[in-house]
Amino acid sequence: DEIGDHGDARPAGSSGVRLSVRVGLLLGGLRETASQETTHRADLETHLLRAGATGPLEGAEARARLVREVANALLAVQPQWKLFGYGEREPAVNNAALEQSYRAAVDDFRLRAQGAPGTPGEGLVVVALVLATRAPLQGVSRLDDVTQVRALLEDRARLLSSVLLGAEVFWAPELKGAGLSEATVMVRFPEMQRLP
């Protein structure tokens, strides 16, 4: 997704718009064994497919719908949450700076997701949602507070296309049916903290 490539969502750096890149990560645990028929990752993917949120992201509304559906899918599997991480970059002064910051975040998480050594069967899956927005979104003051995590996802589930400038979702590991050990997750995604 190119920043500001969808008409009215293009920010103007001289207009005083606060441009931000927000990075949220939520970890759902895959505690099933390889012999079981379904995993929580499969549940998430099924939810997104039913919502039609896995096709090409053409335009602001398609991106916003993806964010909303990812948030709703994660809310639906709250009992499986194991770790959570969240971060924001400094507000950008113009569109070029926002593009650079957003791309840096996207490239970082893509690299970490692609290099995650998944193992078929049991493990954990990281879902990383990288957003670029024209206004501040709800954040968290504590990474280990499930109530705040839920409120953040509920906020993302209401995201309007007029606020969103870019969105990408990453899975780690990328291999379906695979999981990561908690030790591997904490090395590759040190932003995360364990949820109670």
JSON list of C-alpha atoms in Angstrom, two decimals:
[
{"chain": "A", "resi": 1, "resn": "ASP", "atom": "CA", "xyz": [0.00, 0.00, 0.00]},
{"chain": "A", "resi": 2, "resn": "GLU", "atom": "CA", "xyz": [1.36, 3.38, -0.95]},
{"chain": "A", "resi": 3, "resn": "ILE", "atom": "CA", "xyz": [0.73, 6.15, 1.52]},
{"chain": "A", "resi": 4, "resn": "GLY", "atom": "CA", "xyz": [-1.89, 8.61, 0.31]},
{"chain": "A", "resi": 5, "resn": "ASP", "atom": "CA", "xyz": [-2.57, 6.83, -2.97]},
{"chain": "A", "resi": 6, "resn": "HIS", "atom": "CA", "xyz": [-6.31, 6.75, -2.53]},
{"chain": "A", "resi": 7, "resn": "GLY", "atom": "CA", "xyz": [-7.75, 10.17, -3.17]},
{"chain": "A", "resi": 8, "resn": "ASP", "atom": "CA", "xyz": [-9.19, 12.05, -0.22]},
{"chain": "A", "resi": 9, "resn": "ALA", "atom": "CA", "xyz": [-6.98, 10.26, 2.30]},
{"chain": "A", "resi": 10, "resn": "ARG", "atom": "CA", "xyz": [-3.84, 11.99, 0.99]},
{"chain": "A", "resi": 11, "resn": "PRO", "atom": "CA", "xyz": [-2.40, 14.19, 3.74]},
{"chain": "A", "resi": 12, "resn": "ALA", "atom": "CA", "xyz": [-1.08, 17.67, 3.13]},
{"chain": "A", "resi": 13, "resn": "GLY", "atom": "CA", "xyz": [2.08, 18.30, 5.11]},
{"chain": "A", "resi": 14, "resn": "SER", "atom": "CA", "xyz": [1.44, 22.05, 5.32]},
{"chain": "A", "resi": 15, "resn": "SER", "atom": "CA", "xyz": [-2.08, 21.69, 6.70]},
{"chain": "A", "resi": 16, "resn": "GLY", "atom": "CA", "xyz": [-1.09, 20.89, 10.26]},
{"chain": "A", "resi": 17, "resn": "VAL", "atom": "CA", "xyz": [-2.29, 17.29, 9.99]},
{"chain": "A", "resi": 18, "resn": "ARG", "atom": "CA", "xyz": [-0.67, 15.05, 12.60]},
{"chain": "A", "resi": 19, "resn": "LEU", "atom": "CA", "xyz": [0.77, 12.10, 10.70]},
{"chain": "A", "resi": 20, "resn": "SER", "atom": "CA", "xyz": [1.62, 8.99, 12.67]},
{"chain": "A", "resi": 21, "resn": "VAL", "atom": "CA", "xyz": [2.84, 5.45, 12.20]},
{"chain": "A", "resi": 22, "resn": "ARG", "atom": "CA", "xyz": [1.40, 3.03, 14.73]},
{"chain": "A", "resi": 23, "resn": "VAL", "atom": "CA", "xyz": [2.60, -0.48, 15.24]},
{"chain": "A", "resi": 24, "resn": "GLY", "atom": "CA", "xyz": [0.51, -2.96, 17.19]},
{"chain": "A", "resi": 25, "resn": "LEU", "atom": "CA", "xyz": [1.30, -6.61, 17.74]},
{"chain": "A", "resi": 26, "resn": "LEU", "atom": "CA", "xyz": [-0.94, -9.21, 19.26]},
{"chain": "A", "resi": 27, "resn": "LEU", "atom": "CA", "xyz": [0.10, -12.77, 19.85]},
{"chain": "A", "resi": 28, "resn": "GLY", "atom": "CA", "xyz": [-2.39, -15.63, 19.78]},
{"chain": "A", "resi": 29, "resn": "GLY", "atom": "CA", "xyz": [-1.21, -18.96, 21.15]},
{"chain": "A", "resi": 30, "resn": "LEU", "atom": "CA", "xyz": [-1.45, -22.11, 19.08]},
{"chain": "A", "resi": 31, "resn": "ARG", "atom": "CA", "xyz": [-1.49, -24.80, 21.74]},
{"chain": "A", "resi": 32, "resn": "GLU", "atom": "CA", "xyz": [-2.95, -27.55, 19.56]},
{"chain": "A", "resi": 33, "resn": "THR", "atom": "CA", "xyz": [-0.96, -30.58, 18.51]},
{"chain": "A", "resi": 34, "resn": "ALA", "atom": "CA", "xyz": [-0.29, -31.30, 14.87]},
{"chain": "A", "resi": 35, "resn": "SER", "atom": "CA", "xyz": [-2.96, -34.04, 14.87]},
{"chain": "A", "resi": 36, "resn": "GLN", "atom": "CA", "xyz": [-5.81, -31.66, 15.62]},
{"chain": "A", "resi": 37, "resn": "GLU", "atom": "CA", "xyz": [-7.92, -30.50, 12.70]},
{"chain": "A", "resi": 38, "resn": "THR", "atom": "CA", "xyz": [-7.95, -26.77, 13.39]},
{"chain": "A", "resi": 39, "resn": "THR", "atom": "CA", "xyz": [-5.73, -24.08, 14.87]},
{"chain": "A", "resi": 40, "resn": "HIS", "atom": "CA", "xyz": [-6.50, -20.60, 16.09]},
{"chain": "A", "resi": 41, "resn": "ARG", "atom": "CA", "xyz": [-4.60, -19.27, 13.09]},
{"chain": "A", "resi": 42, "resn": "ALA", "atom": "CA", "xyz": [-6.99, -21.20, 10.84]},
{"chain": "A", "resi": 43, "resn": "ASP", "atom": "CA", "xyz": [-9.90, -19.72, 12.78]},
{"chain": "A", "resi": 44, "resn": "LEU", "atom": "CA", "xyz": [-8.54, -16.22, 12.20]},
{"chain": "A", "resi": 45, "resn": "GLU", "atom": "CA", "xyz": [-7.96, -16.85, 8.51]},
{"chain": "A", "resi": 46, "resn": "THR", "atom": "CA", "xyz": [-11.45, -18.32, 8.10]},
{"chain": "A", "resi": 47, "resn": "HIS", "atom": "CA", "xyz": [-12.96, -15.27, 9.78]},
{"chain": "A", "resi": 48, "resn": "LEU", "atom": "CA", "xyz": [-11.09, -12.95, 7.43]},
{"chain": "A", "resi": 49, "resn": "LEU", "atom": "CA", "xyz": [-12.00, -14.98, 4.35]},
{"chain": "A", "resi": 50, "resn": "ARG", "atom": "CA", "xyz": [-15.68, -14.90, 5.28]},
{"chain": "A", "resi": 51, "resn": "ALA", "atom": "CA", "xyz": [-15.42, -11.14, 5.70]},
{"chain": "A", "resi": 52, "resn": "GLY", "atom": "CA", "xyz": [-13.82, -10.80, 2.29]},
{"chain": "A", "resi": 53, "resn": "ALA", "atom": "CA", "xyz": [-10.84, -9.05, 3.85]},
{"chain": "A", "resi": 54, "resn": "THR", "atom": "CA", "xyz": [-8.11, -11.09, 2.22]},
{"chain": "A", "resi": 55, "resn": "GLY", "atom": "CA", "xyz": [-8.40, -9.82, -1.34]},
{"chain": "A", "resi": 56, "resn": "PRO", "atom": "CA", "xyz": [-6.47, -6.98, -3.01]},
{"chain": "A", "resi": 57, "resn": "LEU", "atom": "CA", "xyz": [-6.40, -3.77, -0.99]},
{"chain": "A", "resi": 58, "resn": "GLU", "atom": "CA", "xyz": [-7.79, -1.33, -3.53]},
{"chain": "A", "resi": 59, "resn": "GLY", "atom": "CA", "xyz": [-8.54, 2.00, -1.91]},
{"chain": "A", "resi": 60, "resn": "ALA", "atom": "CA", "xyz": [-8.92, 3.43, 1.55]},
{"chain": "A", "resi": 61, "resn": "GLU", "atom": "CA", "xyz": [-12.09, 1.56, 2.47]},
{"chain": "A", "resi": 62, "resn": "ALA", "atom": "CA", "xyz": [-10.58, -1.82, 1.60]},
{"chain": "A", "resi": 63, "resn": "ARG", "atom": "CA", "xyz": [-7.63, -1.09, 3.89]},
{"chain": "A", "resi": 64, "resn": "ALA", "atom": "CA", "xyz": [-9.87, 0.12, 6.69]},
{"chain": "A", "resi": 65, "resn": "ARG", "atom": "CA", "xyz": [-12.05, -2.97, 6.32]},
{"chain": "A", "resi": 66, "resn": "LEU", "atom": "CA", "xyz": [-8.97, -5.18, 6.61]},
{"chain": "A", "resi": 67, "resn": "VAL", "atom": "CA", "xyz": [-7.96, -3.45, 9.86]},
{"chain": "A", "resi": 68, "resn": "ARG", "atom": "CA", "xyz": [-11.48, -3.75, 11.27]},
{"chain": "A", "resi": 69, "resn": "GLU", "atom": "CA", "xyz": [-11.73, -7.43, 10.40]},
{"chain": "A", "resi": 70, "resn": "VAL", "atom": "CA", "xyz": [-8.29, -8.27, 11.78]},
{"chain": "A", "resi": 71, "resn": "ALA", "atom": "CA", "xyz": [-9.24, -6.52, 15.03]},
{"chain": "A", "resi": 72, "resn": "ASN", "atom": "CA", "xyz": [-12.57, -8.35, 15.23]},
{"chain": "A", "resi": 73, "resn": "ALA", "atom": "CA", "xyz": [-10.92, -11.70, 14.46]},
{"chain": "A", "resi": 74, "resn": "LEU", "atom": "CA", "xyz": [-8.37, -11.15, 17.24]},
{"chain": "A", "resi": 75, "resn": "LEU", "atom": "CA", "xyz": [-11.08, -10.10, 19.68]},
{"chain": "A", "resi": 76, "resn": "ALA", "atom": "CA", "xyz": [-12.90, -13.35, 18.89]},
{"chain": "A", "resi": 77, "resn": "VAL", "atom": "CA", "xyz": [-9.95, -15.43, 20.12]},
{"chain": "A", "resi": 78, "resn": "GLN", "atom": "CA", "xyz": [-9.15, -13.44, 23.27]},
{"chain": "A", "resi": 79, "resn": "PRO", "atom": "CA", "xyz": [-8.74, -16.59, 25.42]},
{"chain": "A", "resi": 80, "resn": "GLN", "atom": "CA", "xyz": [-5.72, -17.48, 23.28]},
{"chain": "A", "resi": 81, "resn": "TRP", "atom": "CA", "xyz": [-3.83, -14.21, 23.76]},
{"chain": "A", "resi": 82, "resn": "LYS", "atom": "CA", "xyz": [-0.42, -14.88, 25.29]},
{"chain": "A", "resi": 83, "resn": "LEU", "atom": "CA", "xyz": [1.76, -11.84, 24.59]},
{"chain": "A", "resi": 84, "resn": "PHE", "atom": "CA", "xyz": [1.19, -8.29, 23.43]},
{"chain": "A", "resi": 85, "resn": "GLY", "atom": "CA", "xyz": [3.31, -5.45, 22.13]},
{"chain": "A", "resi": 86, "resn": "TYR", "atom": "CA", "xyz": [2.57, -1.96, 20.85]},
{"chain": "A", "resi": 87, "resn": "GLY", "atom": "CA", "xyz": [4.55, 1.02, 19.66]},
{"chain": "A", "resi": 88, "resn": "GLU", "atom": "CA", "xyz": [4.29, 4.37, 17.93]},
{"chain": "A", "resi": 89, "resn": "ARG", "atom": "CA", "xyz": [6.81, 6.39, 15.98]},
{"chain": "A", "resi": 90, "resn": "GLU", "atom": "CA", "xyz": [7.18, 10.13, 16.30]},
{"chain": "A", "resi": 91, "resn": "PRO", "atom": "CA", "xyz": [4.59, 12.13, 14.30]},
{"chain": "A", "resi": 92, "resn": "ALA", "atom": "CA", "xyz": [5.83, 12.94, 10.80]},
{"chain": "A", "resi": 93, "resn": "VAL", "atom": "CA", "xyz": [6.15, 16.54, 9.66]},
{"chain": "A", "resi": 94, "resn": "ASN", "atom": "CA", "xyz": [5.07, 15.84, 6.08]},
{"chain": "A", "resi": 95, "resn": "ASN", "atom": "CA", "xyz": [3.90, 13.10, 3.74]},
{"chain": "A", "resi": 96, "resn": "ALA", "atom": "CA", "xyz": [7.41, 12.16, 2.62]},
{"chain": "A", "resi": 97, "resn": "ALA", "atom": "CA", "xyz": [8.54, 11.66, 6.21]},
{"chain": "A", "resi": 98, "resn": "LEU", "atom": "CA", "xyz": [5.44, 9.59, 6.94]},
{"chain": "A", "resi": 99, "resn": "GLU", "atom": "CA", "xyz": [6.09, 7.41, 3.89]},
{"chain": "A", "resi": 100, "resn": "GLN", "atom": "CA", "xyz": [9.66, 6.82, 5.02]},
{"chain": "A", "resi": 101, "resn": "SER", "atom": "CA", "xyz": [8.65, 5.98, 8.59]},
{"chain": "A", "resi": 102, "resn": "TYR", "atom": "CA", "xyz": [5.83, 3.69, 7.49]},
{"chain": "A", "resi": 103, "resn": "ARG", "atom": "CA", "xyz": [8.02, 1.86, 4.98]},
{"chain": "A", "resi": 104, "resn": "ALA", "atom": "CA", "xyz": [10.73, 1.38, 7.59]},
{"chain": "A", "resi": 105, "resn": "ALA", "atom": "CA", "xyz": [8.21, -0.20, 9.96]},
{"chain": "A", "resi": 106, "resn": "VAL", "atom": "CA", "xyz": [6.74, -2.39, 7.21]},
{"chain": "A", "resi": 107, "resn": "ASP", "atom": "CA", "xyz": [10.17, -3.56, 6.05]},
{"chain": "A", "resi": 108, "resn": "ASP", "atom": "CA", "xyz": [11.23, -4.29, 9.63]},
{"chain": "A", "resi": 109, "resn": "PHE", "atom": "CA", "xyz": [8.23, -6.48, 10.42]},
{"chain": "A", "resi": 110, "resn": "ARG", "atom": "CA", "xyz": [8.28, -8.18, 7.02]},
{"chain": "A", "resi": 111, "resn": "LEU", "atom": "CA", "xyz": [11.91, -9.15, 7.59]},
{"chain": "A", "resi": 112, "resn": "ARG", "atom": "CA", "xyz": [11.23, -10.43, 11.09]},
{"chain": "A", "resi": 113, "resn": "ALA", "atom": "CA", "xyz": [8.18, -12.40, 9.95]},
{"chain": "A", "resi": 114, "resn": "GLN", "atom": "CA", "xyz": [9.95, -13.94, 6.96]},
{"chain": "A", "resi": 115, "resn": "GLY", "atom": "CA", "xyz": [12.87, -15.05, 9.07]},
{"chain": "A", "resi": 116, "resn": "ALA", "atom": "CA", "xyz": [10.83, -16.60, 11.87]},
{"chain": "A", "resi": 117, "resn": "PRO", "atom": "CA", "xyz": [11.69, -20.33, 12.05]},
{"chain": "A", "resi": 118, "resn": "GLY", "atom": "CA", "xyz": [8.29, -21.96, 12.42]},
{"chain": "A", "resi": 119, "resn": "THR", "atom": "CA", "xyz": [7.79, -25.56, 13.51]},
{"chain": "A", "resi": 120, "resn": "PRO", "atom": "CA", "xyz": [4.76, -27.59, 12.35]},
{"chain": "A", "resi": 121, "resn": "GLY", "atom": "CA", "xyz": [2.33, -28.29, 15.16]},
{"chain": "A", "resi": 122, "resn": "GLU", "atom": "CA", "xyz": [2.39, -26.60, 18.53]},
{"chain": "A", "resi": 123, "resn": "GLY", "atom": "CA", "xyz": [3.57, -23.07, 19.09]},
{"chain": "A", "resi": 124, "resn": "LEU", "atom": "CA", "xyz": [2.62, -19.41, 18.99]},
{"chain": "A", "resi": 125, "resn": "VAL", "atom": "CA", "xyz": [1.72, -17.16, 16.09]},
{"chain": "A", "resi": 126, "resn": "VAL", "atom": "CA", "xyz": [2.42, -13.42, 15.93]},
{"chain": "A", "resi": 127, "resn": "VAL", "atom": "CA", "xyz": [-0.01, -11.13, 14.11]},
{"chain": "A", "resi": 128, "resn": "ALA", "atom": "CA", "xyz": [1.58, -7.74, 13.43]},
{"chain": "A", "resi": 129, "resn": "LEU", "atom": "CA", "xyz": [-0.60, -4.86, 12.26]},
{"chain": "A", "resi": 130, "resn": "VAL", "atom": "CA", "xyz": [1.27, -1.79, 10.95]},
{"chain": "A", "resi": 131, "resn": "LEU", "atom": "CA", "xyz": [-0.80, 1.36, 10.43]},
{"chain": "A", "resi": 132, "resn": "ALA", "atom": "CA", "xyz": [-0.18, 4.87, 9.16]},
{"chain": "A", "resi": 133, "resn": "THR", "atom": "CA", "xyz": [-2.86, 7.34, 10.20]},
{"chain": "A", "resi": 134, "resn": "ARG", "atom": "CA", "xyz": [-3.62, 11.02, 9.89]},
{"chain": "A", "resi": 135, "resn": "ALA", "atom": "CA", "xyz": [-4.69, 11.31, 13.55]},
{"chain": "A", "resi": 136, "resn": "PRO", "atom": "CA", "xyz": [-3.76, 9.73, 16.87]},
{"chain": "A", "resi": 137, "resn": "LEU", "atom": "CA", "xyz": [-5.44, 6.42, 17.71]},
{"chain": "A", "resi": 138, "resn": "GLN", "atom": "CA", "xyz": [-6.08, 4.86, 21.08]},
{"chain": "A", "resi": 139, "resn": "GLY", "atom": "CA", "xyz": [-2.95, 3.36, 22.60]},
{"chain": "A", "resi": 140, "resn": "VAL", "atom": "CA", "xyz": [-2.09, 1.58, 25.83]},
{"chain": "A", "resi": 141, "resn": "SER", "atom": "CA", "xyz": [-0.22, 2.62, 28.96]},
{"chain": "A", "resi": 142, "resn": "ARG", "atom": "CA", "xyz": [0.53, -0.99, 29.99]},
{"chain": "A", "resi": 143, "resn": "LEU", "atom": "CA", "xyz": [1.35, -3.89, 27.69]},
{"chain": "A", "resi": 144, "resn": "ASP", "atom": "CA", "xyz": [0.20, -6.48, 30.25]},
{"chain": "A", "resi": 145, "resn": "ASP", "atom": "CA", "xyz": [-3.31, -5.07, 30.76]},
{"chain": "A", "resi": 146, "resn": "VAL", "atom": "CA", "xyz": [-5.84, -7.22, 28.89]},
{"chain": "A", "resi": 147, "resn": "THR", "atom": "CA", "xyz": [-8.56, -4.60, 29.36]},
{"chain": "A", "resi": 148, "resn": "GLN", "atom": "CA", "xyz": [-6.44, -1.99, 27.57]},
{"chain": "A", "resi": 149, "resn": "VAL", "atom": "CA", "xyz": [-5.53, -4.46, 24.82]},
{"chain": "A", "resi": 150, "resn": "ARG", "atom": "CA", "xyz": [-9.18, -5.21, 24.24]},
{"chain": "A", "resi": 151, "resn": "ALA", "atom": "CA", "xyz": [-10.08, -1.49, 24.19]},
{"chain": "A", "resi": 152, "resn": "LEU", "atom": "CA", "xyz": [-7.31, -0.87, 21.63]},
{"chain": "A", "resi": 153, "resn": "LEU", "atom": "CA", "xyz": [-8.64, -3.61, 19.35]},
{"chain": "A", "resi": 154, "resn": "GLU", "atom": "CA", "xyz": [-12.20, -2.37, 19.76]},
{"chain": "A", "resi": 155, "resn": "ASP", "atom": "CA", "xyz": [-10.94, 1.05, 18.68]},
{"chain": "A", "resi": 156, "resn": "ARG", "atom": "CA", "xyz": [-9.31, -0.47, 15.59]},
{"chain": "A", "resi": 157, "resn": "ALA", "atom": "CA", "xyz": [-12.54, -2.34, 14.85]},
{"chain": "A", "resi": 158, "resn": "ARG", "atom": "CA", "xyz": [-14.21, 1.07, 14.44]},
{"chain": "A", "resi": 159, "resn": "LEU", "atom": "CA", "xyz": [-11.46, 2.57, 12.26]},
{"chain": "A", "resi": 160, "resn": "LEU", "atom": "CA", "xyz": [-12.70, 4.91, 9.53]},
{"chain": "A", "resi": 161, "resn": "SER", "atom": "CA", "xyz": [-11.17, 5.01, 6.07]},
{"chain": "A", "resi": 162, "resn": "SER", "atom": "CA", "xyz": [-10.80, 8.80, 6.35]},
{"chain": "A", "resi": 163, "resn": "VAL", "atom": "CA", "xyz": [-8.23, 8.32, 9.13]},
{"chain": "A", "resi": 164, "resn": "LEU", "atom": "CA", "xyz": [-6.21, 5.52, 7.55]},
{"chain": "A", "resi": 165, "resn": "LEU", "atom": "CA", "xyz": [-3.32, 6.17, 5.16]},
{"chain": "A", "resi": 166, "resn": "GLY", "atom": "CA", "xyz": [-1.69, 2.74, 5.06]},
{"chain": "A", "resi": 167, "resn": "ALA", "atom": "CA", "xyz": [-2.08, -0.72, 6.58]},
{"chain": "A", "resi": 168, "resn": "GLU", "atom": "CA", "xyz": [-0.25, -4.04, 6.38]},
{"chain": "A", "resi": 169, "resn": "VAL", "atom": "CA", "xyz": [-0.66, -7.29, 8.29]},
{"chain": "A", "resi": 170, "resn": "PHE", "atom": "CA", "xyz": [2.10, -9.84, 8.88]},
{"chain": "A", "resi": 171, "resn": "TRP", "atom": "CA", "xyz": [2.03, -13.39, 10.24]},
{"chain": "A", "resi": 172, "resn": "ALA", "atom": "CA", "xyz": [4.99, -15.03, 11.92]},
{"chain": "A", "resi": 173, "resn": "PRO", "atom": "CA", "xyz": [5.76, -17.72, 11.10]},
{"chain": "A", "resi": 174, "resn": "GLU", "atom": "CA", "xyz": [4.52, -17.41, 7.54]},
{"chain": "A", "resi": 175, "resn": "LEU", "atom": "CA", "xyz": [4.15, -21.18, 7.16]},
{"chain": "A", "resi": 176, "resn": "LYS", "atom": "CA", "xyz": [0.54, -22.23, 7.77]},
{"chain": "A", "resi": 177, "resn": "GLY", "atom": "CA", "xyz": [0.09, -24.80, 10.51]},
{"chain": "A", "resi": 178, "resn": "ALA", "atom": "CA", "xyz": [3.39, -23.83, 12.11]},
{"chain": "A", "resi": 179, "resn": "GLY", "atom": "CA", "xyz": [4.18, -22.10, 15.38]},
{"chain": "A", "resi": 180, "resn": "LEU", "atom": "CA", "xyz": [7.02, -20.41, 17.22]},
{"chain": "A", "resi": 181, "resn": "SER", "atom": "CA", "xyz": [8.40, -21.14, 20.66]},
{"chain": "A", "resi": 182, "resn": "GLU", "atom": "CA", "xyz": [7.90, -18.38, 23.19]},
{"chain": "A", "resi": 183, "resn": "ALA", "atom": "CA", "xyz": [11.67, -17.99, 23.44]},
{"chain": "A", "resi": 184, "resn": "THR", "atom": "CA", "xyz": [11.90, -17.39, 19.69]},
{"chain": "A", "resi": 185, "resn": "VAL", "atom": "CA", "xyz": [9.06, -14.89, 19.81]},
{"chain": "A", "resi": 186, "resn": "MET", "atom": "CA", "xyz": [10.73, -12.90, 22.57]},
{"chain": "A", "resi": 187, "resn": "VAL", "atom": "CA", "xyz": [13.98, -12.75, 20.62]},
{"chain": "A", "resi": 188, "resn": "ARG", "atom": "CA", "xyz": [12.40, -11.72, 17.31]},
{"chain": "A", "resi": 189, "resn": "PHE", "atom": "CA", "xyz": [9.71, -9.49, 18.84]},
{"chain": "A", "resi": 190, "resn": "PRO", "atom": "CA", "xyz": [11.21, -8.05, 22.04]},
{"chain": "A", "resi": 191, "resn": "GLU", "atom": "CA", "xyz": [8.45, -5.42, 22.15]},
{"chain": "A", "resi": 192, "resn": "MET", "atom": "CA", "xyz": [6.13, -8.04, 23.57]},
{"chain": "A", "resi": 193, "resn": "GLN", "atom": "CA", "xyz": [5.19, -8.73, 27.16]},
{"chain": "A", "resi": 194, "resn": "ARG", "atom": "CA", "xyz": [3.32, -11.68, 28.62]},
{"chain": "A", "resi": 195, "resn": "LEU", "atom": "CA", "xyz": [-0.37, -11.18, 29.34]},
{"chain": "A", "resi": 196, "resn": "PRO", "atom": "CA", "xyz": [-1.81, -12.53, 32.62]}
]
